[in-house]
Coordinates of N, CA, C and O and ligand atoms in Angstrom, one line a residue:
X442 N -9.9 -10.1 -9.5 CA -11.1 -9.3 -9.5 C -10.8 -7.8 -9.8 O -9.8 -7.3 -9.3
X443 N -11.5 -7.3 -10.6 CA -11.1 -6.0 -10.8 C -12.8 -5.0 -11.0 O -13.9 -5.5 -11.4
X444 N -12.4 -3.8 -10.5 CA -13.8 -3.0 -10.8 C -13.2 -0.8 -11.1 O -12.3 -0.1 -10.6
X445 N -13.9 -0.7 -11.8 CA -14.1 0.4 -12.5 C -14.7 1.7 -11.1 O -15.8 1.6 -10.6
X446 N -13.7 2.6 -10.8 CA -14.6 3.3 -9.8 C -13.9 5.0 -10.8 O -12.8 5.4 -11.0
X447 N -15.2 5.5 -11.1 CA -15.8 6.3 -12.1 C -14.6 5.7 -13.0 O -14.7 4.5 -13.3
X448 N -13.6 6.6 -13.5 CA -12.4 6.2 -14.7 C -11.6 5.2 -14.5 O -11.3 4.4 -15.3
X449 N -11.2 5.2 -12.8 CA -9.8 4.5 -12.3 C -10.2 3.2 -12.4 O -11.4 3.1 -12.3
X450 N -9.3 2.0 -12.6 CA -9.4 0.9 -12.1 C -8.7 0.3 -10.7 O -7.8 0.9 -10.1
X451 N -9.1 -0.4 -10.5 CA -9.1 -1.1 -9.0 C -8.9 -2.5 -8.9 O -10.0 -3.1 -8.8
X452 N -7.9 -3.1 -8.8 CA -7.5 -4.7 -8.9 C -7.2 -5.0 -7.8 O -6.8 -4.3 -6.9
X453 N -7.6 -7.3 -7.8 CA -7.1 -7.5 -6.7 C -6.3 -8.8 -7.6 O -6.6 -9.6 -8.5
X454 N -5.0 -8.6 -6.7 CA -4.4 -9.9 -7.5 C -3.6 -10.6 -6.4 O -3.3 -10.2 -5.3
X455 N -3.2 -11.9 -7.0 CA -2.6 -12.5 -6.2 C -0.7 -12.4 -6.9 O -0.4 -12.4 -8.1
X456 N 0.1 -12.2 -5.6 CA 1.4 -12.3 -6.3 C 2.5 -11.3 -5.7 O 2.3 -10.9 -4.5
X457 N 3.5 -10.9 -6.3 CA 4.5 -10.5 -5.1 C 4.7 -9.4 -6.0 O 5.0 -9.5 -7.2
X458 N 4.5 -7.9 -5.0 CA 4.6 -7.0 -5.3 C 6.4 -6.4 -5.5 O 6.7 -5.3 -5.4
X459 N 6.9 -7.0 -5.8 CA 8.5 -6.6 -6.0 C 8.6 -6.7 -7.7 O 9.5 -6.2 -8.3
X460 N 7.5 -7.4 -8.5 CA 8.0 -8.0 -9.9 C 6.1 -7.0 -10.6 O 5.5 -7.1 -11.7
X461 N 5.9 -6.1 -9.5 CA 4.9 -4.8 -10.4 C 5.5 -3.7 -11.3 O 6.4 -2.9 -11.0
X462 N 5.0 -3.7 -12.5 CA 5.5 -3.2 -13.3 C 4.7 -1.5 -13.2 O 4.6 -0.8 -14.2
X463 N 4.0 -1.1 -11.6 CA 3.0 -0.4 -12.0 C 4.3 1.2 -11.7 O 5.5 1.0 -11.5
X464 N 3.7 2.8 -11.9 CA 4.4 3.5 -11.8 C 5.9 3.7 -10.3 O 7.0 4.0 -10.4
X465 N 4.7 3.0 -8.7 CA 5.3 3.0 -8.0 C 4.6 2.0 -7.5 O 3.6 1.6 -8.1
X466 N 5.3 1.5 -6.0 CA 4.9 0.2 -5.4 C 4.5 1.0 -3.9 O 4.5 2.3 -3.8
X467 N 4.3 0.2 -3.0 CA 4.1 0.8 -1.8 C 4.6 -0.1 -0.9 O 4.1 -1.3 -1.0
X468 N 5.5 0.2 0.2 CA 6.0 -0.7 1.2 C 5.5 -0.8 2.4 O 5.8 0.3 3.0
X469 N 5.0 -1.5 3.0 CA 5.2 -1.8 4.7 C 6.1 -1.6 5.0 O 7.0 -2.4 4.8
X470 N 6.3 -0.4 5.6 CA 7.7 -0.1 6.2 C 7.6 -0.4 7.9 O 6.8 -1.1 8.5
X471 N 8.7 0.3 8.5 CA 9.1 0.5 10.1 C 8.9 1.7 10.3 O 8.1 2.2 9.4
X472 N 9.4 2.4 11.2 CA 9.5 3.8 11.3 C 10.6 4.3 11.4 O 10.8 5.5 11.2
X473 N 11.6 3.3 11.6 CA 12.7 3.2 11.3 C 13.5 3.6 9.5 O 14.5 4.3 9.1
X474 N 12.8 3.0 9.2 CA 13.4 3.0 7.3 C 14.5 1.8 7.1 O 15.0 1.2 6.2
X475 N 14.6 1.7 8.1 CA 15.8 0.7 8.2 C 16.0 -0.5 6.9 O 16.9 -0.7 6.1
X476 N 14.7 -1.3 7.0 CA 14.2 -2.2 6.2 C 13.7 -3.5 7.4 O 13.5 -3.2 8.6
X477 N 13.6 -4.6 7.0 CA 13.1 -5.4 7.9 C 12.6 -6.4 7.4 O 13.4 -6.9 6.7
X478 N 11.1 -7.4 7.4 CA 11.3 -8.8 7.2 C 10.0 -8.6 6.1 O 9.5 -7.5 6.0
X479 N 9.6 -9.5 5.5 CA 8.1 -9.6 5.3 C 8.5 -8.8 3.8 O 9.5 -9.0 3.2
X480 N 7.5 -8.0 3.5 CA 7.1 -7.0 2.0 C 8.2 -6.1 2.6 O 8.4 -6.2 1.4
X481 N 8.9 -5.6 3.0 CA 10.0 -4.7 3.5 C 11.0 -5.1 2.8 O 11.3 -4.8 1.6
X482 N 11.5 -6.0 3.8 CA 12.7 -7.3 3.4 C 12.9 -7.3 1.7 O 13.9 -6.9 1.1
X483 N 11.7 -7.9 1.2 CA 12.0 -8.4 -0.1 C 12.1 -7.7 -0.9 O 12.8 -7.9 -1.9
X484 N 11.1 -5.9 -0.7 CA 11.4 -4.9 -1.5 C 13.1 -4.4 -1.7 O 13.6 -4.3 -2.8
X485 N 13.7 -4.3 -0.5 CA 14.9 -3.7 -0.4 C 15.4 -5.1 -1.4 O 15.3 -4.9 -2.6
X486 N 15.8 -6.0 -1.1 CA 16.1 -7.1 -1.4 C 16.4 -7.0 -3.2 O 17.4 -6.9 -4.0
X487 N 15.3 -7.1 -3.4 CA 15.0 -6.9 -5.3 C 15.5 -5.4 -5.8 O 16.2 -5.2 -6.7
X488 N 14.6 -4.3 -4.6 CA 15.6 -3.0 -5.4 C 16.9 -2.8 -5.1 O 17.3 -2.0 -5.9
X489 N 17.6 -3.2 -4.5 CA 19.1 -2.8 -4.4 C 19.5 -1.9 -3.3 O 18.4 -1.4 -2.9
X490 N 20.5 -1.4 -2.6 CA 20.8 -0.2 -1.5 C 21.0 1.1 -2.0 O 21.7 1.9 -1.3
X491 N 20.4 1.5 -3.4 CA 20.2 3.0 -3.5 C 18.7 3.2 -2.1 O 18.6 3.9 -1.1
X492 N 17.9 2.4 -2.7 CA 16.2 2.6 -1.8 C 16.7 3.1 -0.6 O 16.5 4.3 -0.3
X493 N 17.9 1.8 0.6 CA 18.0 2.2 1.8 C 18.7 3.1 1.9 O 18.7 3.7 3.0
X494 N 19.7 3.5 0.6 CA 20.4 4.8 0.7 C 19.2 6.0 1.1 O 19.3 6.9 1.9
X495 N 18.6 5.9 0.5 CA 17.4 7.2 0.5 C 16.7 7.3 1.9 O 16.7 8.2 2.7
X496 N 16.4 6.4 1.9 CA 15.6 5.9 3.2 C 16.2 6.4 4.5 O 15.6 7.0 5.4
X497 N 17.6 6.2 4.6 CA 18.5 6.7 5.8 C 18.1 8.3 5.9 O 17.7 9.1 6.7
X498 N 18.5 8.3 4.6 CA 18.7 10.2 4.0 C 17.1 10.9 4.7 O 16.9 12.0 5.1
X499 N 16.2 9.7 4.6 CA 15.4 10.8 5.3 C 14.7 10.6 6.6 O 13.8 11.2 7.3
X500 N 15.4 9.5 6.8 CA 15.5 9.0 8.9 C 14.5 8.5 9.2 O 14.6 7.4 9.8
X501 N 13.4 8.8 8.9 CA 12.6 8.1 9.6 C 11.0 8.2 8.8 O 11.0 8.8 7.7
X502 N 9.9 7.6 9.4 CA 8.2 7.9 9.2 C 7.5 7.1 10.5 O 7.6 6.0 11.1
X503 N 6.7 8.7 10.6 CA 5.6 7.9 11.8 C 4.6 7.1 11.1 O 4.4 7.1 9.9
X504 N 3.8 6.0 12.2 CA 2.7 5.8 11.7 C 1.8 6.1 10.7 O 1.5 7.3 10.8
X505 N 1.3 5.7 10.0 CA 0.0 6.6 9.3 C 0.4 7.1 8.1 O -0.4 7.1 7.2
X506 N 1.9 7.9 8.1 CA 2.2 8.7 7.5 C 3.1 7.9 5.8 O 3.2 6.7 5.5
X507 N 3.4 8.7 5.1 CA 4.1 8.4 3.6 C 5.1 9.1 3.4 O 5.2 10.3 3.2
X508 N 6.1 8.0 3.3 CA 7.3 9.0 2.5 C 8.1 8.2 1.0 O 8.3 7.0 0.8
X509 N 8.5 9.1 0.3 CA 9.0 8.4 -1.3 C 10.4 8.6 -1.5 O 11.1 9.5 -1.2
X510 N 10.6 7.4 -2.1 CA 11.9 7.2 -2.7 C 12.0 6.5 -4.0 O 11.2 5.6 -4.1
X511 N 13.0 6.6 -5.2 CA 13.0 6.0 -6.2 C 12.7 4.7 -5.7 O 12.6 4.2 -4.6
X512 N 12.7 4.2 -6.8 CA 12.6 2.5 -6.9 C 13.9 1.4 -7.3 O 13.7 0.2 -7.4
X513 N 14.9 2.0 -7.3 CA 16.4 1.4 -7.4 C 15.9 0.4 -8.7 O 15.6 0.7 -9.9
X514 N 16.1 -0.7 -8.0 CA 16.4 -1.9 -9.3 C 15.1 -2.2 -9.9 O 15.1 -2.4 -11.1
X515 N 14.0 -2.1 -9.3 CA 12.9 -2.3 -9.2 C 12.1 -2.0 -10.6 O 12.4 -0.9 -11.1
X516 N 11.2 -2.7 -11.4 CA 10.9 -2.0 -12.8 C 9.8 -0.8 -12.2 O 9.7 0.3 -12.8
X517 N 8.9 -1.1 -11.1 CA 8.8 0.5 -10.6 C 9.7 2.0 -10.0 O 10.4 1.9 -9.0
X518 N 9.6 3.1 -10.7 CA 10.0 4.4 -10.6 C 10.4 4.8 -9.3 O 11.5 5.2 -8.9
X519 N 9.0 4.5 -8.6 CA 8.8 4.7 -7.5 C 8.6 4.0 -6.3 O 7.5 3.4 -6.3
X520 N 9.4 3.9 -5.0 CA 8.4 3.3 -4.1 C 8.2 4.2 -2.7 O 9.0 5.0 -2.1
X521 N 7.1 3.9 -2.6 CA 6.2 5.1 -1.2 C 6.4 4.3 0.0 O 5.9 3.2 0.0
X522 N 7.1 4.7 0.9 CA 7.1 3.9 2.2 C 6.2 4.5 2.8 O 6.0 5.7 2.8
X523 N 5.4 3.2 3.7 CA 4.0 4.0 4.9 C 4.2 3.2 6.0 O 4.6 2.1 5.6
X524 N 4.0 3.1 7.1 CA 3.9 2.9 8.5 C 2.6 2.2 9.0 O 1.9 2.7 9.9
X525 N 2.5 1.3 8.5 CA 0.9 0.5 9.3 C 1.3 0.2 10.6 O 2.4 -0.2 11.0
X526 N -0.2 0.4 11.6 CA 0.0 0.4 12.6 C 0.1 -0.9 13.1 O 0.0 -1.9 12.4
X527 N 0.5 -1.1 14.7 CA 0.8 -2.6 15.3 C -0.5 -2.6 15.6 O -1.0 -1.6 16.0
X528 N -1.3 -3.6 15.4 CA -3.0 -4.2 15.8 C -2.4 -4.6 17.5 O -1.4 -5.2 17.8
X529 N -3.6 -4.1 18.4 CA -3.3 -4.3 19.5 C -4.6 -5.3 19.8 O -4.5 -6.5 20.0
X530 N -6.2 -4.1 19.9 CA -7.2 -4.6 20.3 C -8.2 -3.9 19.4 O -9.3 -4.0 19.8
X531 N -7.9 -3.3 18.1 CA -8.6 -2.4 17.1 C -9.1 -0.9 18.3 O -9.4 0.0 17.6
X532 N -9.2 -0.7 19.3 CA -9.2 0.3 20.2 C -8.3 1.4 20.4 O -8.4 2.4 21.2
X533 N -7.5 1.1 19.7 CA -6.0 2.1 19.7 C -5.8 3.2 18.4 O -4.7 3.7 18.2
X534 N -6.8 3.6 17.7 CA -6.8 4.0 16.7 C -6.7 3.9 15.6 O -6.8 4.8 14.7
X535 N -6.2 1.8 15.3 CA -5.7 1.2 14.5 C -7.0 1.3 12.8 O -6.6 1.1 11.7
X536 N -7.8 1.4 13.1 CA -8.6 1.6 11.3 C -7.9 3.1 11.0 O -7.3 3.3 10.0
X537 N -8.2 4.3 12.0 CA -7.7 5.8 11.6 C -6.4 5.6 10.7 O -6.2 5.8 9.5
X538 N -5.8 5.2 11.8 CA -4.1 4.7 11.6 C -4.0 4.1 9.8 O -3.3 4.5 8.9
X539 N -4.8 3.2 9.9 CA -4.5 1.7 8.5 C -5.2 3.3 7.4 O -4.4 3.9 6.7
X540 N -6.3 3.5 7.6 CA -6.8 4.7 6.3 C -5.3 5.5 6.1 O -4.5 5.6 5.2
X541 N -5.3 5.9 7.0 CA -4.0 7.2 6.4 C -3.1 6.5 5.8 O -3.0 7.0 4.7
X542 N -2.6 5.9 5.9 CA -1.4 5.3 5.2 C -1.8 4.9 3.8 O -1.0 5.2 2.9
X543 N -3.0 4.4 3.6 CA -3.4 4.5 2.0 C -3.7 5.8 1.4 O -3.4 6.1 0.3
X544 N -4.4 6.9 2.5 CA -4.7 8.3 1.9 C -3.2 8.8 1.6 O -2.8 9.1 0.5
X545 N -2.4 8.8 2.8 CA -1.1 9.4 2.4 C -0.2 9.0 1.1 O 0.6 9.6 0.3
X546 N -0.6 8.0 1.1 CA 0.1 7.0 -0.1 C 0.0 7.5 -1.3 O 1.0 8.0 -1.9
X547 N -1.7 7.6 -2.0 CA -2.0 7.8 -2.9 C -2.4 9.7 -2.7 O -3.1 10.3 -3.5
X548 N -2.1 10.2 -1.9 CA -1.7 12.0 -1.7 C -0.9 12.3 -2.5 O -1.1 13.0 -3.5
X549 N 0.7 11.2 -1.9 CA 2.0 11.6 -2.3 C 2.0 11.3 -4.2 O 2.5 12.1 -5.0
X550 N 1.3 9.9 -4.5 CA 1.4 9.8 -5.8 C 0.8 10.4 -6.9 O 1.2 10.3 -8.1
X551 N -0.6 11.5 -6.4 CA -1.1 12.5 -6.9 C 0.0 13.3 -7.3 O 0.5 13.6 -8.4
X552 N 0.5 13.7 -5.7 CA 1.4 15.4 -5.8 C 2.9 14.9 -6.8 O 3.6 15.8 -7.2
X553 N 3.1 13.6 -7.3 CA 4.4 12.9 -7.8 C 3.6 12.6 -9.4 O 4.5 12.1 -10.2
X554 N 2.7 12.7 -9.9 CA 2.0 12.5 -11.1 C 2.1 11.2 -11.5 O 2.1 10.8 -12.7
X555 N 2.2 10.4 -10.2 CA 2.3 8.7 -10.6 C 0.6 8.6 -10.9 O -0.3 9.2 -10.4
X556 N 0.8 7.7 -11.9 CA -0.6 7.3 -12.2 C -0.8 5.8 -11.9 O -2.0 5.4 -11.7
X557 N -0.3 5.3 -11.9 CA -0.5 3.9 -11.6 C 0.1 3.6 -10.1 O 1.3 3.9 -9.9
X558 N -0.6 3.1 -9.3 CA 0.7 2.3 -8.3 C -0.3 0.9 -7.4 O -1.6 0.9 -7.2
X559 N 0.7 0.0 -6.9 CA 0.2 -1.0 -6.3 C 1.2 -0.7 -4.9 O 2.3 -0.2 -4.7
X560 N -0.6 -1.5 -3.8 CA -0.3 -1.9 -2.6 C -0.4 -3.4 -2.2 O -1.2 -4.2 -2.7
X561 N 0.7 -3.5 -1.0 CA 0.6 -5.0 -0.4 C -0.3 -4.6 0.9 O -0.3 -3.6 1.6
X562 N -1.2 -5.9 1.1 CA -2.0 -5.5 2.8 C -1.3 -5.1 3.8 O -0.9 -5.9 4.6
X563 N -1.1 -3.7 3.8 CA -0.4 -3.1 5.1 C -0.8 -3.7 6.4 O -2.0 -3.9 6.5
X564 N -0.2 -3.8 7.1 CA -0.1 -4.4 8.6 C -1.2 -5.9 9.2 O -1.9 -6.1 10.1
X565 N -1.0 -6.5 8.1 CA -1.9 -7.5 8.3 C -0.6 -8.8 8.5 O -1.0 -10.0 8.6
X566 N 0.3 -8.6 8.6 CA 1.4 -9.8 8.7 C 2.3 -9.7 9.7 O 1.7 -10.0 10.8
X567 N 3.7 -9.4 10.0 CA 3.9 -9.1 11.6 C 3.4 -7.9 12.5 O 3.8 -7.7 13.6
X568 N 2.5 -7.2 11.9 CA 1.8 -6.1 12.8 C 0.6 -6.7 13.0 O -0.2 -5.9 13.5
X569 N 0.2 -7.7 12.7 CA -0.9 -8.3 13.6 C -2.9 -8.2 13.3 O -3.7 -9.0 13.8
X570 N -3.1 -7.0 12.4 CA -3.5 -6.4 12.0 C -4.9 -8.0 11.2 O -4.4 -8.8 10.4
X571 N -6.1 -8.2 11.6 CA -6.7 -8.8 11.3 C -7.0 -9.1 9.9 O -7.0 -7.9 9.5
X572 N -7.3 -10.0 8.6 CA -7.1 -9.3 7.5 C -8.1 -9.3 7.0 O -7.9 -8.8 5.8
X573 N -9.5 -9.6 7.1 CA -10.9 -9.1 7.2 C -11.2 -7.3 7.0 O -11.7 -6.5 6.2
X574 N -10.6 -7.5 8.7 CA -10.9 -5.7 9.0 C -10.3 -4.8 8.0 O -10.8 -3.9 7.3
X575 N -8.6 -5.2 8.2 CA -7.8 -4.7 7.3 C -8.6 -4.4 6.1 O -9.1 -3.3 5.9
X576 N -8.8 -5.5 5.4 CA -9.1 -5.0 4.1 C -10.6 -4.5 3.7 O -10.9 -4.5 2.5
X577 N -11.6 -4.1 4.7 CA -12.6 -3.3 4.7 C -12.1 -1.6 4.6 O -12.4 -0.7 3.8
X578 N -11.1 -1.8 5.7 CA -10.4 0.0 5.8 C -9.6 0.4 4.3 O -9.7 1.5 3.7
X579 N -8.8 -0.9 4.0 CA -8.1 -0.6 2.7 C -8.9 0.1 1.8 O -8.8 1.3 1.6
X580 N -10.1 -1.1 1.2 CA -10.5 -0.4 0.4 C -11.7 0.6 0.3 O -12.0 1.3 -0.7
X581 N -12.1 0.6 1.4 CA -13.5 1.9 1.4 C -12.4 2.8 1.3 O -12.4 3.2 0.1
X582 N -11.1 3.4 2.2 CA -10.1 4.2 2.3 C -9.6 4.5 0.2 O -9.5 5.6 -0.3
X583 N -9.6 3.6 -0.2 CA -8.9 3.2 -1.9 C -10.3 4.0 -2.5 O -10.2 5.0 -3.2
X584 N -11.2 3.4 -2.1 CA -12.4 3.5 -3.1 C -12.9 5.5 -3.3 O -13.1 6.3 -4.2
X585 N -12.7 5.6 -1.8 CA -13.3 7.2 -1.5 C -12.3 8.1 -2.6 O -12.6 8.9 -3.6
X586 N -11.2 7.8 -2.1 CA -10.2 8.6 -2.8 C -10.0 8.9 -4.4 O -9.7 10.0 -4.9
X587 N -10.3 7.3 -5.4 CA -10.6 7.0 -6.4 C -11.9 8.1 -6.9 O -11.7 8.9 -7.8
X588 N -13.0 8.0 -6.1 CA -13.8 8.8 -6.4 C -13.6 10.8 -6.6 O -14.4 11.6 -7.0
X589 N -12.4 10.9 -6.3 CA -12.7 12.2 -5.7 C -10.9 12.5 -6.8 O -10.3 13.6 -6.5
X590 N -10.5 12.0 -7.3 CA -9.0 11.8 -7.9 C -8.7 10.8 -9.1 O -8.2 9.7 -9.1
X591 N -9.5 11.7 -10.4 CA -9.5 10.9 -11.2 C -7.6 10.6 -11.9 O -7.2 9.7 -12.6
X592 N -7.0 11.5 -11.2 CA -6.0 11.7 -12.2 C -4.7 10.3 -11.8 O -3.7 10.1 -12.5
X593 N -5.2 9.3 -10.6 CA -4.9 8.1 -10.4 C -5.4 7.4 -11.0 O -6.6 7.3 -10.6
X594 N -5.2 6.6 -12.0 CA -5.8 5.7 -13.3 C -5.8 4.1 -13.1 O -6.5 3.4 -13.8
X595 N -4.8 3.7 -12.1 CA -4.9 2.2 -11.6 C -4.3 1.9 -10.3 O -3.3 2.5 -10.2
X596 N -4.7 1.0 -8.9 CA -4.5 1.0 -7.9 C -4.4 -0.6 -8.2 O -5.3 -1.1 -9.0
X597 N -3.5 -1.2 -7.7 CA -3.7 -2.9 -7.7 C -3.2 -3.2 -6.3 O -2.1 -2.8 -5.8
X598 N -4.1 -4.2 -5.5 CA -4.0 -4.9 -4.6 C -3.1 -6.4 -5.1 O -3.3 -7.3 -5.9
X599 N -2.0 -6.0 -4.2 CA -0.8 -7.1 -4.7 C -1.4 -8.5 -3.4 O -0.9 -8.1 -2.3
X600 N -1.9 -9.2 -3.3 CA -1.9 -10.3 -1.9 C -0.9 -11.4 -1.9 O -0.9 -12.2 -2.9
X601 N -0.2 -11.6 -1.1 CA 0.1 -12.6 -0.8 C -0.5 -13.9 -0.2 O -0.7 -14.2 1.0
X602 N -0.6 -14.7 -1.2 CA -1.1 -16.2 -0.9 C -2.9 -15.7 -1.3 O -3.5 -14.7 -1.4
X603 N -3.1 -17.0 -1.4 CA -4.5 -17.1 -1.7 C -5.5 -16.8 -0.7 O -6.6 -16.3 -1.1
X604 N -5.2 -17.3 1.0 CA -6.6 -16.4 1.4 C -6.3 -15.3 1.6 O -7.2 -14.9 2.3
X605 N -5.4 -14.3 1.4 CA -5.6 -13.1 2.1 C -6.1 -12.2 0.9 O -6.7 -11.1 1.1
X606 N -5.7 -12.8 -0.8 CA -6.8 -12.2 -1.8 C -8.1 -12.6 -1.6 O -8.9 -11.7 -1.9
X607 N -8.8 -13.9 -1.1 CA -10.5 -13.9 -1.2 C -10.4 -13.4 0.4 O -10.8 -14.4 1.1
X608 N -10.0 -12.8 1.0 CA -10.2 -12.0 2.0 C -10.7 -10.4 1.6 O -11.8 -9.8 1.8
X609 N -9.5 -10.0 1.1 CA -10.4 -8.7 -0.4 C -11.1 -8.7 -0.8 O -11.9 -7.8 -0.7
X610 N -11.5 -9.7 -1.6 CA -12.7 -10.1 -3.4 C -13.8 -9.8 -2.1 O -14.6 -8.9 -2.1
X611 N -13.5 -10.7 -0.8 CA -15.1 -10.4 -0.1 C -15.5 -9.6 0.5 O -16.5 -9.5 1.2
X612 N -14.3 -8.5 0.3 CA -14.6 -6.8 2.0 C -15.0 -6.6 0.0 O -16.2 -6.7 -0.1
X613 N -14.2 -6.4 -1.4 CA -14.8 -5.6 -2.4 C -16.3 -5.3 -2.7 O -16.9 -4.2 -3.0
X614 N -16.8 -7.1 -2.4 CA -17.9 -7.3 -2.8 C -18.8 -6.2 -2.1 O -19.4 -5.3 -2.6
X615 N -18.6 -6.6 -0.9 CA -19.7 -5.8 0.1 C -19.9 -4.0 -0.2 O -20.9 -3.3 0.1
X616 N -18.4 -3.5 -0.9 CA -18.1 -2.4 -1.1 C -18.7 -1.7 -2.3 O -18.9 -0.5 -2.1
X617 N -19.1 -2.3 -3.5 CA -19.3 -1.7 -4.8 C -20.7 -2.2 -5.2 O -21.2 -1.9 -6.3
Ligands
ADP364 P1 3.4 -5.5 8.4 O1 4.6 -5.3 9.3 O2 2.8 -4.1 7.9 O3 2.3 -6.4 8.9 P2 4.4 -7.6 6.6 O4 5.4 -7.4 5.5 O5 4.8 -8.4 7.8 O6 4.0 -6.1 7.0 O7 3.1 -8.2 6.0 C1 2.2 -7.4 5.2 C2 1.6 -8.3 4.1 O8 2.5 -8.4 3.0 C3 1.3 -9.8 4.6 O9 0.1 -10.2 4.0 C4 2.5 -10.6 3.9 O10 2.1 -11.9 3.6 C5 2.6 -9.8 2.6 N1 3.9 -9.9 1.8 C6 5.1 -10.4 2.2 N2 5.9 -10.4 1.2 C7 5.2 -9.9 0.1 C8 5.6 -9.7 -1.3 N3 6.8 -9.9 -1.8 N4 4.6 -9.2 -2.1 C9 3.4 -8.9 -1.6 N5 3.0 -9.1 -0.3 C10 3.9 -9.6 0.5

């Protein structure tokens, strides 16, 4: 599914964000930087240990927050590590939390003149993170920004496995 928000485009696809050919990718990180299991895992995995070389070099990221490093082996330039939050009871600040991590994301790739980049559903897999809700905050959070930042030209939603893309197509619909 794909839709037009004023210039940019906005995709939902199904498939594994390590083989995006877009400017930069975006990771579910730790706070750690460490690396770890899931979309983490497999990023480090495919780019090589320049990524966690970097990653050490800059210790850490809180919640919410973005931080960038090349993309090593990766045919993306760039990859943005962000911190989705642990879903506890949605009461803990967890939509605030899930937005910033896409605002920060695509902040850093403005101020970096990436024009293209894809995300995987942050914290919807060992952080617990519902993936309904999730992907309401994703994209109203994707959509606002699009609106207000033409100079981002394509955003693609990478999903893993088939329901957690018609879990998107149906938060999109409601959205546009
Ligand atoms: P978190 O800790 O933020 O929940 P996970 O990596 O456990 O992060 O899961 C986030 C989402 O990424 C899940 O939907 C999971 O299925 C998905 N995922 C795992 N591997 C990949 C991959 N190679 N490409 C895209 N998405 C992936």
């Amino acid at each position: 599914m794909e839709v037009k928000i004023n210039n940019s485009k906005l995709e939902l696809v199904e498939g594994d964000i390590t083989k995006q050919d877009t400017d930069a990718i975006v990771n579910a990180a730790n706070s750690s930087l460490r690396g770890g299991g899931g979309v983490d895992g497999a990023i480090h995995r495919a780019g090589g240990p320049k990524i966690l070389e970097e990653c050490l070099q800059i210790g850490g990221c809180s919640t919410g927050e973005a931080v960038i490093t090349t993309g090593g082996n990766l045919k993306a330039r760039y990859v943005i590590h962000t911190v989705g939050p642990i879903y506890q009871d949605g009461c803990h600040r967890e939509p605030e939390l899930l937005a910033s991590c896409y605002r920060n994301s695509l902040q850093l790739a403005s101020q970096k003149g990436i024009k293209s980049l894809a995300f995987p559903s942050i914290s919807t897999g060992a952080y617990g993170y519902p993936v309904a809700d999730a992907a309401k905050v994703a994209l109203s959070t994707i959509i606002t920004y699009l609106k207000e930042h033409p100079e981002i030209e394509s955003v693609r939603l990478v999903l893993f496995g088939h329901s957690t893309l018609t879990a998107y197509e149906q938060a999109l619909k409601t959205l546009v």
